[in-house]
Short mmCIF file of C-alpha atoms in Angstrom, two decimals:
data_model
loop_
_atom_site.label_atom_id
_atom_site.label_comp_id
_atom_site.label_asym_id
_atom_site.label_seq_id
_atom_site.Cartn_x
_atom_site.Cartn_y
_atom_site.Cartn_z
CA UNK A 1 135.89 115.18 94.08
CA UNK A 2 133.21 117.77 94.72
CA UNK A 3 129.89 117.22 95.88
CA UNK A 4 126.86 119.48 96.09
CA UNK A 5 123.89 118.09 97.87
CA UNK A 6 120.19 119.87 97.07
CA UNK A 7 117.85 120.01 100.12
CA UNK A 8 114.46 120.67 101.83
CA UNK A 9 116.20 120.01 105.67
CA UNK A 10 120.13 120.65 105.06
CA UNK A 11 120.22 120.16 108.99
CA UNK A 12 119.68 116.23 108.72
CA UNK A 13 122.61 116.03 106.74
CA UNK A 14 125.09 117.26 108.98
CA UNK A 15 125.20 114.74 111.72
CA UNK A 16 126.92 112.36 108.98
CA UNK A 17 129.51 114.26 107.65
CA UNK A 18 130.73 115.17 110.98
CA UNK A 19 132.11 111.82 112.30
CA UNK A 20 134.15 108.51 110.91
CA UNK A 21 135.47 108.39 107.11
CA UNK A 22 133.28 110.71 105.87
CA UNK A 23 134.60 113.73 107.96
CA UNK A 24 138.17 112.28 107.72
CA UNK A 25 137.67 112.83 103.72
CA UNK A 26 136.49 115.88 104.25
CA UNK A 27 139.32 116.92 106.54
CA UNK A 28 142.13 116.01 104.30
CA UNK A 29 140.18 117.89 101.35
CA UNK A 30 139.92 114.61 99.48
CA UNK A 31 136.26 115.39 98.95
CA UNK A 32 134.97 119.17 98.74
CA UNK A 33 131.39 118.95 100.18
CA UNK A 34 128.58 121.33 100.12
CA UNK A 35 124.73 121.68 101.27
CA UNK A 36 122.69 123.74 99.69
CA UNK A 37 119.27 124.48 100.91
CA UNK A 38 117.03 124.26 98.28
CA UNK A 39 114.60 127.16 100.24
CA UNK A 40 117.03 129.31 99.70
CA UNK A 41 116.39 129.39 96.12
CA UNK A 42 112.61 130.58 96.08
CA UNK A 43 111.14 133.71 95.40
CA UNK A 44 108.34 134.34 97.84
CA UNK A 45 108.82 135.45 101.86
CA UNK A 46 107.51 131.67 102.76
CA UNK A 47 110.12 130.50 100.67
CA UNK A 48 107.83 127.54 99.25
CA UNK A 49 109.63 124.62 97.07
CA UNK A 50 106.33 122.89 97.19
CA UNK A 51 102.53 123.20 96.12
CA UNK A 52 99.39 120.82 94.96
CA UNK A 53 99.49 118.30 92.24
CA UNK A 54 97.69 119.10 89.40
CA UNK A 55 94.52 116.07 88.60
CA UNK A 56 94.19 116.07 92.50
CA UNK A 57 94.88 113.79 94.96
CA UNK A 58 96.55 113.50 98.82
CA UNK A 59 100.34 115.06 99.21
CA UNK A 60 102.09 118.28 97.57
CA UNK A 61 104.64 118.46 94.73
CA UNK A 62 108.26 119.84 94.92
CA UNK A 63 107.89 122.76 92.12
CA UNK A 64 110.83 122.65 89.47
CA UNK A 65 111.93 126.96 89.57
CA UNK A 66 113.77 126.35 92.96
CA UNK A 67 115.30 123.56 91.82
CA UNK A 68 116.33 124.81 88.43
CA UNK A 69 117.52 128.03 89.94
CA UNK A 70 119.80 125.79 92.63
CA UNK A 71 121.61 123.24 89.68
CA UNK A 72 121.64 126.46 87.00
CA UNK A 73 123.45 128.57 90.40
CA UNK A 74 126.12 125.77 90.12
CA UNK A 75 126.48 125.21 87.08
CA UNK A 76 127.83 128.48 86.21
CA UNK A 77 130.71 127.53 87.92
CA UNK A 78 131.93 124.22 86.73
CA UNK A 79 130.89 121.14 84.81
CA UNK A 80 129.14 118.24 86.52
CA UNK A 81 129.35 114.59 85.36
CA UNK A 82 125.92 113.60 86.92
CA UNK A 83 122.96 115.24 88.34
CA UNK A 84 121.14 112.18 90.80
CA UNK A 85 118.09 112.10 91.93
CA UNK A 86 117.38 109.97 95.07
CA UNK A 87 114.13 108.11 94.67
CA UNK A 88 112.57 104.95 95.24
CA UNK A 89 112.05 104.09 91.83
CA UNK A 90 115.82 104.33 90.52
CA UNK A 91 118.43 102.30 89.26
CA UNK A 92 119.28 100.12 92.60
CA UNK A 93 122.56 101.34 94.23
CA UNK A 94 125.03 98.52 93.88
CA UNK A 95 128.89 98.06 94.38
CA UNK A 96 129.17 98.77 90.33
CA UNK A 97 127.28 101.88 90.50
CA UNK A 98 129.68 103.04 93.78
CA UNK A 99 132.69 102.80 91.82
CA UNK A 100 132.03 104.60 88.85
CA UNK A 101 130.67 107.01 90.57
CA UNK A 102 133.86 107.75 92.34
CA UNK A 103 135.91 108.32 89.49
CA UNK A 104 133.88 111.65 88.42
CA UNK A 105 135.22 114.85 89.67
CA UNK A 106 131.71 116.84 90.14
CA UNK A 107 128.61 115.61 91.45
CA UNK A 108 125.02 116.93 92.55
CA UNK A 109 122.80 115.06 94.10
CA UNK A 110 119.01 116.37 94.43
CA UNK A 111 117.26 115.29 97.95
CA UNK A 112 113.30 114.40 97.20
CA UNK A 113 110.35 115.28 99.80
CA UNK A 114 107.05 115.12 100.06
CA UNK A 115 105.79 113.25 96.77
CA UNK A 116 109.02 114.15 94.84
CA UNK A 117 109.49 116.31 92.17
CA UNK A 118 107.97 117.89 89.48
CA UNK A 119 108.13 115.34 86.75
CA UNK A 120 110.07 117.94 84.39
CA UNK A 121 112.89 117.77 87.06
CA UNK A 122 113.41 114.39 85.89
CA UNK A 123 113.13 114.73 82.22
CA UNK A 124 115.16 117.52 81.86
CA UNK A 125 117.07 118.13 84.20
CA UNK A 126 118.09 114.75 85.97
CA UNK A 127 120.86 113.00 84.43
CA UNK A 128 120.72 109.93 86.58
CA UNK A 129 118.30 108.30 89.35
CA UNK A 130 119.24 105.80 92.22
CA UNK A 131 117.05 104.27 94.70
CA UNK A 132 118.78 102.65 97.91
CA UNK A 133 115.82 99.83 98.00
CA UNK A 134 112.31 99.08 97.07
CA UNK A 135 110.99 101.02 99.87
CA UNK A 136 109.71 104.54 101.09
CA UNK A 137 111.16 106.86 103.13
CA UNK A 138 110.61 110.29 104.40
CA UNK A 139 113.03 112.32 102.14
CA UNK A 140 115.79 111.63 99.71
CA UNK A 141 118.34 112.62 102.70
CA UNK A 142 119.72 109.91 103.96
CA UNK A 143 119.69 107.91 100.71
CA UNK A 144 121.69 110.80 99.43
CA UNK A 145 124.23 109.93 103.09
CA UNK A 146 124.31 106.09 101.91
CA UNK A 147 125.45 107.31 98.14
CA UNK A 148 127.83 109.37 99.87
CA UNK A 149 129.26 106.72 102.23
CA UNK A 150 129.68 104.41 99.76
CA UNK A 151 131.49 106.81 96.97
CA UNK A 152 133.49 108.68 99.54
CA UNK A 153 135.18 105.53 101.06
CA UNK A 154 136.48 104.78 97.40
CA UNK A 155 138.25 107.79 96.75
CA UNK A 156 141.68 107.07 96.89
CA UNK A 157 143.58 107.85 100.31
CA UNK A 158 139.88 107.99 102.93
CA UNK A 159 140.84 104.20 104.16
CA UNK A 160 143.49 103.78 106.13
CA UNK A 161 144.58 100.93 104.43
CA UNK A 162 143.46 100.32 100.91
CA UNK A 163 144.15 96.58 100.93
CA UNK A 164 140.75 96.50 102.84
CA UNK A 165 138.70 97.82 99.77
CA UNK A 166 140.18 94.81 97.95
CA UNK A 167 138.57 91.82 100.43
CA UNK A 168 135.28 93.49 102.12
CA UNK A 169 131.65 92.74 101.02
CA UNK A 170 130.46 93.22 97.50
CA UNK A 171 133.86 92.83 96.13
CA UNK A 172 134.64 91.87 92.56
CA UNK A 173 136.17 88.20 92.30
CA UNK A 174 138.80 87.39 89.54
CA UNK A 175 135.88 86.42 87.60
CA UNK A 176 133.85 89.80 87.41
CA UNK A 177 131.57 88.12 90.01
CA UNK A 178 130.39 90.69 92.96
CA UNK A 179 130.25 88.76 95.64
CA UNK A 180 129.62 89.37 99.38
CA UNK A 181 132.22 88.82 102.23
CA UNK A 182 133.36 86.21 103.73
CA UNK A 183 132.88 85.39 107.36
CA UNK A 184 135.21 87.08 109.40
CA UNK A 185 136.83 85.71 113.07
CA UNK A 186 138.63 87.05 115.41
CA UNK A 187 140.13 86.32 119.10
CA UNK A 188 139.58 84.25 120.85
CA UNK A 189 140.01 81.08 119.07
CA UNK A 190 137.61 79.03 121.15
CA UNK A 191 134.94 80.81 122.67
CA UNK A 192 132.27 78.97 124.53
CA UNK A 193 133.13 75.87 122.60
CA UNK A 194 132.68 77.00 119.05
CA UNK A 195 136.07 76.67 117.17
CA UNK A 196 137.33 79.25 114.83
CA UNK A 197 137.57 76.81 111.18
CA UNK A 198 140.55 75.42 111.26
CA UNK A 199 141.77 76.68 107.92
CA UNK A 200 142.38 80.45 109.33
CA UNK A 201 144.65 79.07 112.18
CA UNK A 202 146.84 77.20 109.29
CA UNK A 203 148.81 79.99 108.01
CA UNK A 204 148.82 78.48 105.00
CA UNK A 205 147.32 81.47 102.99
CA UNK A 206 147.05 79.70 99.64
CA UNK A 207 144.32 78.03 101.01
CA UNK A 208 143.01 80.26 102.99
CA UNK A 209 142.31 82.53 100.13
CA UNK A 210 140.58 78.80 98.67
CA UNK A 211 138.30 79.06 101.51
CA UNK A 212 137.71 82.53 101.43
CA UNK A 213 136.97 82.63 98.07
CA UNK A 214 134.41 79.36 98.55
CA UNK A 215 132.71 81.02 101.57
CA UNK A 216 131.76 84.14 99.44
CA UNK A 217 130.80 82.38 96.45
CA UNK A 218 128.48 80.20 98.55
CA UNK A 219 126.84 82.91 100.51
CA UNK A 220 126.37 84.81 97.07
CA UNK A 221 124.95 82.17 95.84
CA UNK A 222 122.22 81.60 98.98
CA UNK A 223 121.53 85.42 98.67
CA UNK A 224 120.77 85.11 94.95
CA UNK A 225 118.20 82.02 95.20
CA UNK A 226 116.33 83.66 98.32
#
């Protein structure tokens, strides 16, 4: 899979792609990664990507030429499944979303700033827009880390052991349910007088996988009525 990640600060992505799964993938060329900065891409010696809203009104605009000239650069030279646009009124990122998203082969993913983009960004140029919450932040940055993170560790051969993908939180029951994890113990047994449930010291793993199975329905289930 190949990534290409459009940004104001390219710098503040680095940090995670450096360390843990992300910069194993990289290592082992499972995922081709690259940062482009979107200034870069501007015509002027200031090399502006931003300027006043039209109608008035407090923050500046990220202006749609730098960006254009950026996705156009790279689309010369292959196809992309999606173009995403980080922003805080997207489609929520979910476990669902995450997994389709790692079976593509080419992605881009467009950083926001400042009051986002030009609107004609998004209508013609934007093929698909995820928030990571109902919330603000500074940049589309490390939303565009969190995608990442959560595509990357899919990809076939990043986890050590695969099995894990299978049992962790927001994983798909037998019924198409998404349901969170389980809780998880481990040694010692006893500690400070609160016991380990009994169930997990059984080794009887049919019904262990019972009680697994009950404890993530029923913490689903208290996450969905709060």
């Amino acid at each position: 899979m190949r990534i290409d990640i459009i940004t104001a600060l390219p710098d503040l992505l680095k940090s995670p792609f450096e360390t843990s799964i992300l910069k194993k993938s990289i290592d082992l060329k499972l995922i081709d990664l690259h940062i482009h900065n979107l200034r870069d891409f501007t015509k002027d010696n200031y090399k502006t990507i931003d300027d006043n809203q039209f109608g008035g009104g407090a923050g500046m605009v990220m202006m749609i030429e730098p960006i254009k000239k950026c996705i156009d650069s790279l689309k010369k030279e292959r196809i992309y499944d999606e173009v995403i646009y980080m922003t805080p009124d997207g489609e929520m990122l979910s476990q669902k979303i995450s997994n389709r998203l790692s079976l593509k082969g080419n992605l881009i993913i467009l950083c926001g700033h400042y009051k986002g983009v030009d609107q004609r960004v998004r209508d013609s140029l934007i093929t698909k827009e995820i928030s990571i919450g109902n919330y603000v932040l500074s940049g589309g940055e490390l939303p565009a880390a969190v995608l990442c993170d959560s595509i990357i560790r899919l990809i076939p051969g990043v986890l050590g052991n695969p099995e894990s993908l299978k049992e962790e939180s927001h994983s798909i029951s037998s019924d198409d349910l998404i349901l969170v994890e389980y809780p998880n113990y481990t040694k010692p047994a006893n500690w400070r007088g609160i016991d380990v449930p009994e169930v997990l010291l059984s080794g009887n793993h049919g019904q262990i996988a019972k009680w697994r199975l009950e404890q993530a329905e029923r913490r689903t289930n208290q996450l969905n009525q709060e």
